[in-house]
Tab-separated table of C-alpha atoms and ligand atoms in Angstrom:
chain	number	residue	atom	x	y	z
A	271	MET	CA	92.831	45.270	108.424
A	272	LYS	CA	93.637	48.485	107.402
A	273	ARG	CA	97.419	48.243	106.265
A	274	LYS	CA	99.684	50.267	108.650
A	275	ALA	CA	100.997	53.267	106.331
A	276	ASN	CA	104.778	54.119	105.757
A	277	VAL	CA	105.656	57.223	107.006
A	278	HIS	CA	109.124	59.214	106.151
A	279	ILE	CA	110.379	61.804	109.245
A	280	ILE	CA	113.225	64.680	108.328
A	281	ALA	CA	113.896	66.462	110.961
A	282	THR	CA	115.394	69.972	110.773
A	283	GLY	CA	115.964	71.451	114.239
A	284	GLY	CA	114.058	74.034	116.254
A	285	THR	CA	112.144	73.974	119.598
A	286	ILE	CA	110.863	70.736	118.924
A	287	ALA	CA	114.564	69.243	119.062
A	288	GLY	CA	115.426	72.038	121.941
A	289	ARG	CA	116.817	71.310	125.596
A	290	ALA	CA	116.643	73.844	128.128
A	291	ASP	CA	118.685	73.300	131.705
A	292	SER	CA	115.597	73.877	133.341
A	293	ALA	CA	111.924	71.873	132.911
A	294	ALA	CA	110.259	75.422	134.001
A	295	ALA	CA	112.199	77.076	131.310
A	296	THR	CA	110.013	78.041	127.263
A	297	VAL	CA	112.333	80.862	126.190
A	298	GLY	CA	116.185	80.426	126.704
A	299	TYR	CA	116.941	76.731	125.534
A	300	LYS	CA	118.956	75.784	122.770
A	301	ALA	CA	117.190	74.440	120.048
A	302	GLY	CA	118.344	71.717	117.563
A	303	GLU	CA	120.008	69.626	120.025
A	304	LEU	CA	117.405	66.527	119.429
A	305	THR	CA	118.310	63.913	116.663
A	306	VAL	CA	115.397	62.403	114.344
A	307	GLU	CA	115.829	59.356	116.429
A	308	GLN	CA	115.406	60.529	119.480
A	309	LEU	CA	112.785	62.872	118.426
A	310	ILE	CA	110.935	59.437	117.217
A	311	ALA	CA	111.414	57.683	120.722
A	312	SER	CA	109.937	60.550	123.031
A	313	VAL	CA	106.673	59.701	121.718
A	314	PRO	CA	105.468	56.502	122.869
A	315	GLY	CA	104.071	54.197	120.875
A	316	LEU	CA	104.015	56.231	117.303
A	317	ASP	CA	105.369	53.084	115.711
A	318	LYS	CA	101.666	51.961	116.342
A	319	LEU	CA	100.668	54.541	114.161
A	320	ALA	CA	102.488	54.560	111.066
A	321	ASN	CA	105.902	52.579	109.923
A	322	LEU	CA	108.591	54.934	110.556
A	323	SER	CA	111.671	56.142	109.168
A	324	GLY	CA	114.248	59.217	109.912
A	325	GLU	CA	117.082	61.876	108.242
A	326	GLN	CA	118.598	64.550	109.700
A	327	LEU	CA	118.704	66.984	107.219
A	328	CYS	CA	119.965	69.972	109.849
A	329	ASN	CA	119.556	70.444	113.423
A	330	ILE	CA	119.548	74.298	113.185
A	331	ASP	CA	116.609	77.078	114.854
A	332	SER	CA	114.799	78.045	112.196
A	333	LYS	CA	115.714	81.879	112.478
A	334	ASP	CA	118.817	80.100	110.786
A	335	MET	CA	117.426	78.224	107.754
A	336	GLN	CA	118.252	79.776	104.203
A	337	GLU	CA	117.245	79.305	100.724
A	338	THR	CA	119.896	76.632	100.271
A	339	ILE	CA	118.501	74.429	102.902
A	340	TRP	CA	115.626	74.902	101.185
A	341	LEU	CA	116.788	73.103	97.832
A	342	GLN	CA	117.912	70.570	99.803
A	343	LEU	CA	115.304	70.267	101.481
A	344	ALA	CA	112.431	70.179	98.457
A	345	ARG	CA	115.039	67.573	96.753
A	346	ARG	CA	115.235	64.887	99.652
A	347	VAL	CA	110.925	65.472	100.111
A	348	GLU	CA	110.477	64.564	96.234
A	349	THR	CA	112.788	62.268	96.230
A	350	ALA	CA	110.843	60.317	100.012
A	351	ALA	CA	107.659	61.097	97.863
A	352	GLU	CA	108.786	59.285	94.891
A	353	ARG	CA	109.297	56.254	96.839
A	354	ASN	CA	106.845	53.107	97.156
A	355	ASP	CA	107.450	52.687	100.077
A	356	VAL	CA	106.872	56.064	101.994
A	357	ASP	CA	103.192	57.047	101.668
A	358	GLY	CA	103.509	60.201	103.430
A	359	ILE	CA	106.102	62.564	104.888
A	360	VAL	CA	106.476	64.281	108.030
A	361	ILE	CA	109.289	67.679	108.410
A	362	THR	CA	109.937	68.365	112.117
A	363	HIS	CA	110.800	72.205	112.150
A	364	GLY	CA	111.816	75.771	114.163
A	365	THR	CA	107.800	77.358	114.091
A	366	ASP	CA	109.548	80.728	113.752
A	367	THR	CA	110.060	80.208	109.725
A	368	LEU	CA	107.972	77.147	109.366
A	369	GLU	CA	105.058	78.709	107.568
A	370	GLU	CA	108.019	80.111	104.945
A	371	THR	CA	109.356	76.073	104.223
A	372	ALA	CA	106.043	74.906	104.209
A	373	TYR	CA	104.876	77.367	101.668
A	374	PHE	CA	108.015	76.377	99.676
A	375	LEU	CA	107.295	73.291	99.180
A	376	LYS	CA	104.296	74.143	98.284
A	377	LEU	CA	105.379	75.352	95.907
A	378	THR	CA	108.414	73.376	94.953
A	379	VAL	CA	107.256	69.564	95.546
A	380	LYS	CA	105.162	67.871	93.010
A	381	THR	CA	103.791	64.732	94.967
A	382	ASP	CA	99.702	63.679	96.097
A	383	LYS	CA	100.843	62.482	99.322
A	384	PRO	CA	100.630	64.716	102.568
A	385	ILE	CA	103.341	66.642	103.442
A	386	VAL	CA	103.180	67.654	106.734
A	387	LEU	CA	105.080	70.127	109.208
A	388	THR	CA	105.586	70.897	112.617
A	389	GLY	CA	107.288	72.181	115.638
A	390	ALA	CA	106.786	72.745	119.192
A	391	MET	CA	106.933	76.184	121.370
A	392	ARG	CA	108.398	73.971	124.538
A	393	PRO	CA	111.396	72.407	124.217
A	394	ALA	CA	111.775	68.630	124.350
A	395	THR	CA	112.602	69.090	128.209
A	396	ALA	CA	109.606	71.740	129.285
A	397	ILE	CA	107.121	70.127	131.597
A	398	SER	CA	103.775	69.390	129.353
A	399	ALA	CA	106.383	69.908	126.237
A	400	ASP	CA	103.647	70.239	123.097
A	401	GLY	CA	106.195	68.384	120.651
A	402	PRO	CA	105.618	64.903	121.304
A	403	MET	CA	101.401	65.223	120.692
A	404	ASN	CA	102.914	67.587	117.910
A	405	ILE	CA	104.897	64.647	116.256
A	406	TRP	CA	101.894	62.044	116.734
A	407	GLN	CA	99.559	64.362	115.213
A	408	SER	CA	101.618	65.084	112.287
A	409	VAL	CA	102.286	61.104	111.673
A	410	GLN	CA	98.278	60.679	112.383
A	411	VAL	CA	98.016	62.837	109.625
A	412	ALA	CA	100.825	62.031	107.070
A	413	ALA	CA	99.345	58.187	107.481
A	414	ASP	CA	95.749	58.916	106.699
A	415	ALA	CA	94.511	58.899	103.169
A	416	SER	CA	91.863	61.427	103.519
A	417	ALA	CA	95.408	63.887	103.565
A	418	LYS	CA	96.524	63.615	100.208
A	419	GLY	CA	96.174	65.739	97.338
A	420	ARG	CA	95.589	68.640	100.053
A	421	GLY	CA	99.809	70.062	99.111
A	422	VAL	CA	101.551	71.000	101.973
A	423	LEU	CA	99.963	70.902	105.566
A	424	VAL	CA	101.102	72.572	109.266
A	425	VAL	CA	100.343	70.488	112.007
A	426	MET	CA	100.643	72.115	115.704
A	427	ASN	CA	98.424	72.203	118.470
A	428	GLY	CA	94.981	69.824	117.296
A	429	GLN	CA	94.871	71.736	113.755
A	430	ILE	CA	95.848	71.262	110.427
A	431	ASN	CA	96.377	74.477	108.644
A	432	GLY	CA	97.055	74.926	104.544
A	433	ALA	CA	100.656	76.033	103.855
A	434	GLU	CA	99.581	79.087	101.901
A	435	THR	CA	97.449	80.299	104.893
A	436	VAL	CA	99.253	79.264	108.143
A	437	THR	CA	101.021	82.341	110.207
A	438	LYS	CA	102.620	82.532	113.204
A	439	VAL	CA	100.254	84.575	115.429
A	440	ASN	CA	101.832	84.609	118.651
A	441	VAL	CA	105.330	84.126	120.092
A	442	ASN	CA	104.664	82.356	123.321
A	443	ALA	CA	101.327	80.409	123.280
A	444	LEU	CA	100.883	76.778	122.171
A	445	GLU	CA	98.169	78.013	119.586
A	446	ALA	CA	100.733	79.670	117.616
A	447	PHE	CA	99.695	78.651	114.328
A	448	GLN	CA	96.628	79.875	112.541
A	449	SER	CA	94.773	80.944	109.163
A	450	PRO	CA	93.771	84.093	109.411
A	451	GLY	CA	90.613	84.796	107.445
A	452	SER	CA	90.845	81.298	106.490
A	453	GLY	CA	90.870	79.459	109.981
A	454	PRO	CA	92.365	75.515	109.893
A	455	ALA	CA	91.599	73.380	107.133
A	456	GLY	CA	91.080	70.550	109.528
A	457	VAL	CA	91.532	69.309	113.518
A	458	ILE	CA	92.684	66.411	115.255
A	459	VAL	CA	90.695	64.630	118.099
A	460	ASP	CA	92.232	61.548	119.351
A	461	GLU	CA	91.970	59.273	115.903
A	462	ASN	CA	89.557	61.113	114.291
A	463	ILE	CA	90.316	63.988	111.362
A	464	PHE	CA	87.607	66.349	110.674
A	465	TRP	CA	88.312	68.452	107.862
A	466	LEU	CA	86.805	71.887	107.302
A	467	THR	CA	88.043	73.126	103.917
A	468	GLN	CA	87.676	71.201	100.571
A	469	SER	CA	91.088	69.304	99.380
A	470	ILE	CA	93.790	71.770	97.694
A	471	ALA	CA	92.700	69.507	94.306
A	472	ASP	CA	89.590	70.242	94.359
A	473	VAL	CA	90.362	74.198	94.636
A	474	VAL	CA	91.327	77.298	91.974
A	475	SER	CA	94.572	76.563	90.142
A	476	ALA	CA	96.517	79.199	92.196
A	477	ASN	CA	96.943	76.059	94.227
A	478	LYS	CA	98.207	73.928	91.509
A	479	LEU	CA	101.343	76.325	90.878
A	480	TYR	CA	104.658	74.287	90.677
A	481	PHE	CA	108.051	75.224	89.872
A	482	SER	CA	110.758	73.344	89.482
A	483	ILE	CA	114.276	73.882	91.145
A	484	LYS	CA	115.774	70.798	89.339
A	485	ASN	CA	118.539	73.619	88.188
A	486	LEU	CA	118.394	75.731	90.675
A	487	THR	CA	121.861	76.182	92.997
A	488	GLN	CA	120.048	79.369	94.196
A	489	LEU	CA	117.642	81.651	94.279
A	490	PRO	CA	116.733	85.751	92.997
A	491	LYS	CA	117.615	87.897	95.646
A	492	VAL	CA	114.352	89.466	96.501
A	493	ILE	CA	114.404	92.346	99.767
A	494	ILE	CA	110.754	92.968	101.939
A	495	ILE	CA	110.770	96.431	102.723
A	496	TYR	CA	108.486	97.227	105.463
A	497	GLY	CA	105.757	100.096	106.262
A	498	TYR	CA	105.524	102.481	109.397
A	499	VAL	CA	105.060	106.251	109.771
A	500	GLY	CA	107.898	107.806	109.094
A	501	GLY	CA	109.097	104.402	107.109
A	502	ASP	CA	112.068	104.156	104.285
A	503	ASP	CA	111.949	107.627	101.877
A	504	GLY	CA	114.102	105.911	99.239
A	505	LEU	CA	117.453	104.744	101.662
A	506	PHE	CA	116.381	100.410	101.735
A	507	VAL	CA	114.980	100.173	98.083
A	508	LYS	CA	118.526	102.051	97.269
A	509	ALA	CA	120.133	99.896	99.174
A	510	ALA	CA	118.412	96.756	97.846
A	511	LEU	CA	118.820	97.719	94.634
A	512	GLN	CA	122.660	98.411	95.041
A	513	ASP	CA	122.576	94.564	96.860
A	514	GLY	CA	121.223	93.227	93.486
A	515	ALA	CA	117.611	92.277	94.352
A	516	ARG	CA	115.828	91.062	91.336
A	517	GLY	CA	112.255	92.141	92.928
A	518	LEU	CA	110.949	93.470	95.971
A	519	VAL	CA	108.234	93.424	97.917
A	520	TYR	CA	106.881	96.009	100.048
A	521	ALA	CA	104.532	95.240	103.037
A	522	ALA	CA	102.482	98.453	102.849
A	523	CYS	CA	99.913	99.489	106.044
A	524	GLY	CA	96.727	98.379	104.523
A	525	ASN	CA	95.580	97.603	100.998
A	526	GLY	CA	98.636	98.873	98.896
A	527	SER	CA	98.920	102.336	100.334
A	528	VAL	CA	102.271	103.378	98.852
A	529	PRO	CA	103.128	106.462	101.016
A	530	GLU	CA	103.658	109.658	98.176
A	531	LYS	CA	107.806	110.027	99.189
A	532	LEU	CA	108.201	106.354	98.102
A	533	ALA	CA	105.640	105.734	94.808
A	534	ASP	CA	108.051	107.396	92.569
A	535	MET	CA	111.097	105.469	93.097
A	536	LEU	CA	108.902	101.709	93.707
A	537	GLU	CA	107.020	103.191	89.984
A	538	GLU	CA	111.012	103.302	88.776
A	539	THR	CA	112.304	99.858	89.840
A	540	SER	CA	108.792	98.400	88.180
A	541	ALA	CA	109.735	100.096	85.161
A	542	SER	CA	113.678	98.977	85.333
A	543	GLY	CA	112.396	95.196	84.873
A	544	VAL	CA	112.718	94.775	89.029
A	545	PRO	CA	108.805	93.665	89.776
A	546	VAL	CA	107.434	94.916	92.925
A	547	VAL	CA	104.948	93.443	94.964
A	548	ILE	CA	102.703	95.255	96.955
A	549	ALA	CA	101.697	93.333	100.008
A	550	THR	CA	100.168	94.250	103.782
A	551	ARG	CA	101.566	93.947	107.104
A	552	CYS	CA	97.957	94.050	108.611
A	553	GLY	CA	97.832	89.879	108.724
A	554	GLY	CA	94.670	89.470	106.771
A	555	GLY	CA	92.577	90.134	104.279
A	556	ILE	CA	93.537	90.312	100.088
A	557	VAL	CA	95.674	92.891	98.632
A	558	VAL	CA	93.993	94.327	95.296
A	559	LEU	CA	95.126	96.869	93.620
A	560	SER	CA	92.890	99.026	91.575
A	561	GLU	CA	93.885	97.919	87.295
A	562	LYS	CA	94.139	101.495	86.410
A	563	MET	CA	96.714	101.667	89.388
A	564	THR	CA	98.429	98.732	88.270
A	565	ALA	CA	98.858	99.759	84.847
A	566	ILE	CA	100.134	103.302	85.921
A	567	ASN	CA	102.284	102.184	88.034
A	568	GLY	CA	102.990	98.239	87.490
A	569	PHE	CA	102.628	97.258	90.630
A	570	ILE	CA	101.343	93.523	91.524
A	571	ALA	CA	99.119	92.580	94.275
A	572	SER	CA	99.423	90.085	96.468
A	573	GLY	CA	96.584	88.433	97.019
A	574	PRO	CA	96.105	86.625	100.054
A	575	LEU	CA	99.718	86.239	100.990
A	576	ASN	CA	101.853	87.661	103.560
A	577	PRO	CA	104.962	89.755	102.650
A	578	GLN	CA	106.932	86.612	103.256
A	579	LYS	CA	104.796	84.374	101.362
A	580	ALA	CA	104.954	86.708	98.761
A	581	LYS	CA	108.938	87.211	98.668
A	582	ILE	CA	108.719	83.139	98.135
A	583	LEU	CA	106.470	82.906	94.875
A	584	LEU	CA	108.401	86.609	93.134
A	585	GLN	CA	111.465	84.362	93.673
A	586	LEU	CA	110.274	81.504	92.280
A	587	ALA	CA	108.337	83.502	89.533
A	588	LEU	CA	111.195	85.388	88.419
A	589	THR	CA	113.282	82.324	87.593
A	590	LYS	CA	110.951	81.868	85.028
A	591	THR	CA	110.544	85.458	84.153
A	592	ASN	CA	110.283	88.644	84.867
A	593	ASN	CA	107.685	90.291	82.634
A	594	VAL	CA	105.298	92.280	85.273
A	595	LYS	CA	102.039	90.958	83.867
A	596	GLU	CA	103.216	87.345	83.771
A	597	ILE	CA	103.507	87.015	87.225
A	598	GLN	CA	100.919	89.289	88.062
A	599	LYS	CA	99.041	86.113	87.086
A	600	LEU	CA	100.842	83.581	89.066
A	601	PHE	CA	99.396	85.857	92.275
B	976	LIG	N1	113.274	79.869	117.228
B	976	LIG	C1	112.837	78.253	117.232
B	976	LIG	C2	113.279	78.050	116.023
B	976	LIG	O1	112.098	78.223	114.840
B	976	LIG	C3	111.558	78.371	117.811
B	976	LIG	C4	110.284	77.671	117.383
B	976	LIG	O2	111.005	76.342	117.443
B	976	LIG	O3	108.988	77.873	118.360
B	976	LIG	O4	113.740	77.276	115.905
């Protein structure tokens, strides 16, 4: 008989642990109320899937997630992953910033063991709450040997998405998470896990990026500036630099389209040693800048990373170097 896997659950809060006054309420609830023990107890028969252990890191709405908590979380995940009696790790998290935490862990935790993040769109008190099934399927994936070497995964609503591609695309629907362009890494139907993509271990080297956070107490400050008609003519760039930003991400309207009124200032910023990454607000596609342009203005293309993930990669890159060419290679 197959050995029952050991899965460690780290709870951080979110709607999945949220409580509302009415069973019909899906907004206006309080996130981060149930404990990890209550979450485990809310899923009937979960102990049949795996031997479970749990810890509570924090119990917050993920809009209030902080980089200092990320550093603690990454260390706890790494410690759990090093244990011989842990086969996989599940992290419960609010959905608002779940994709950012997933990507941060992807870049900072070195392990082959499955790390799965999950959340819920309906609070635990709601009729047809989605949390218990999401926890069930996350434990199922974390316990499954086929999930090894696939990096950090997000399991929600029967789908498995990779940390680098996943993003929250809907503020109400149960299918709130998608990987635009690439689609999900896998789907779960009852006891079956169907992988639709290769494992990360088999794919490009960019997926193997790793940054040690051992000696870090904080991350370098990187600010995102959003592009729109009539947008920033330098006010926010100036403010960011005054506030000590070590890097900037510009969420352009399209593929690298920096408005003329901002281009000079961003070029000067880059030349002064504060790298500027150009991402897009489009929600899909791969940002590519021409070599000629990059040589003139020093901008770094975000590639497939959305602005919030480009920010994380730039922050971690800045812990090693602020050489623009070196950083571009990491993107
Ligand atoms: N505001 C909540 C959070 O991110 C939303 C959710 O979990 O779905 O914690």
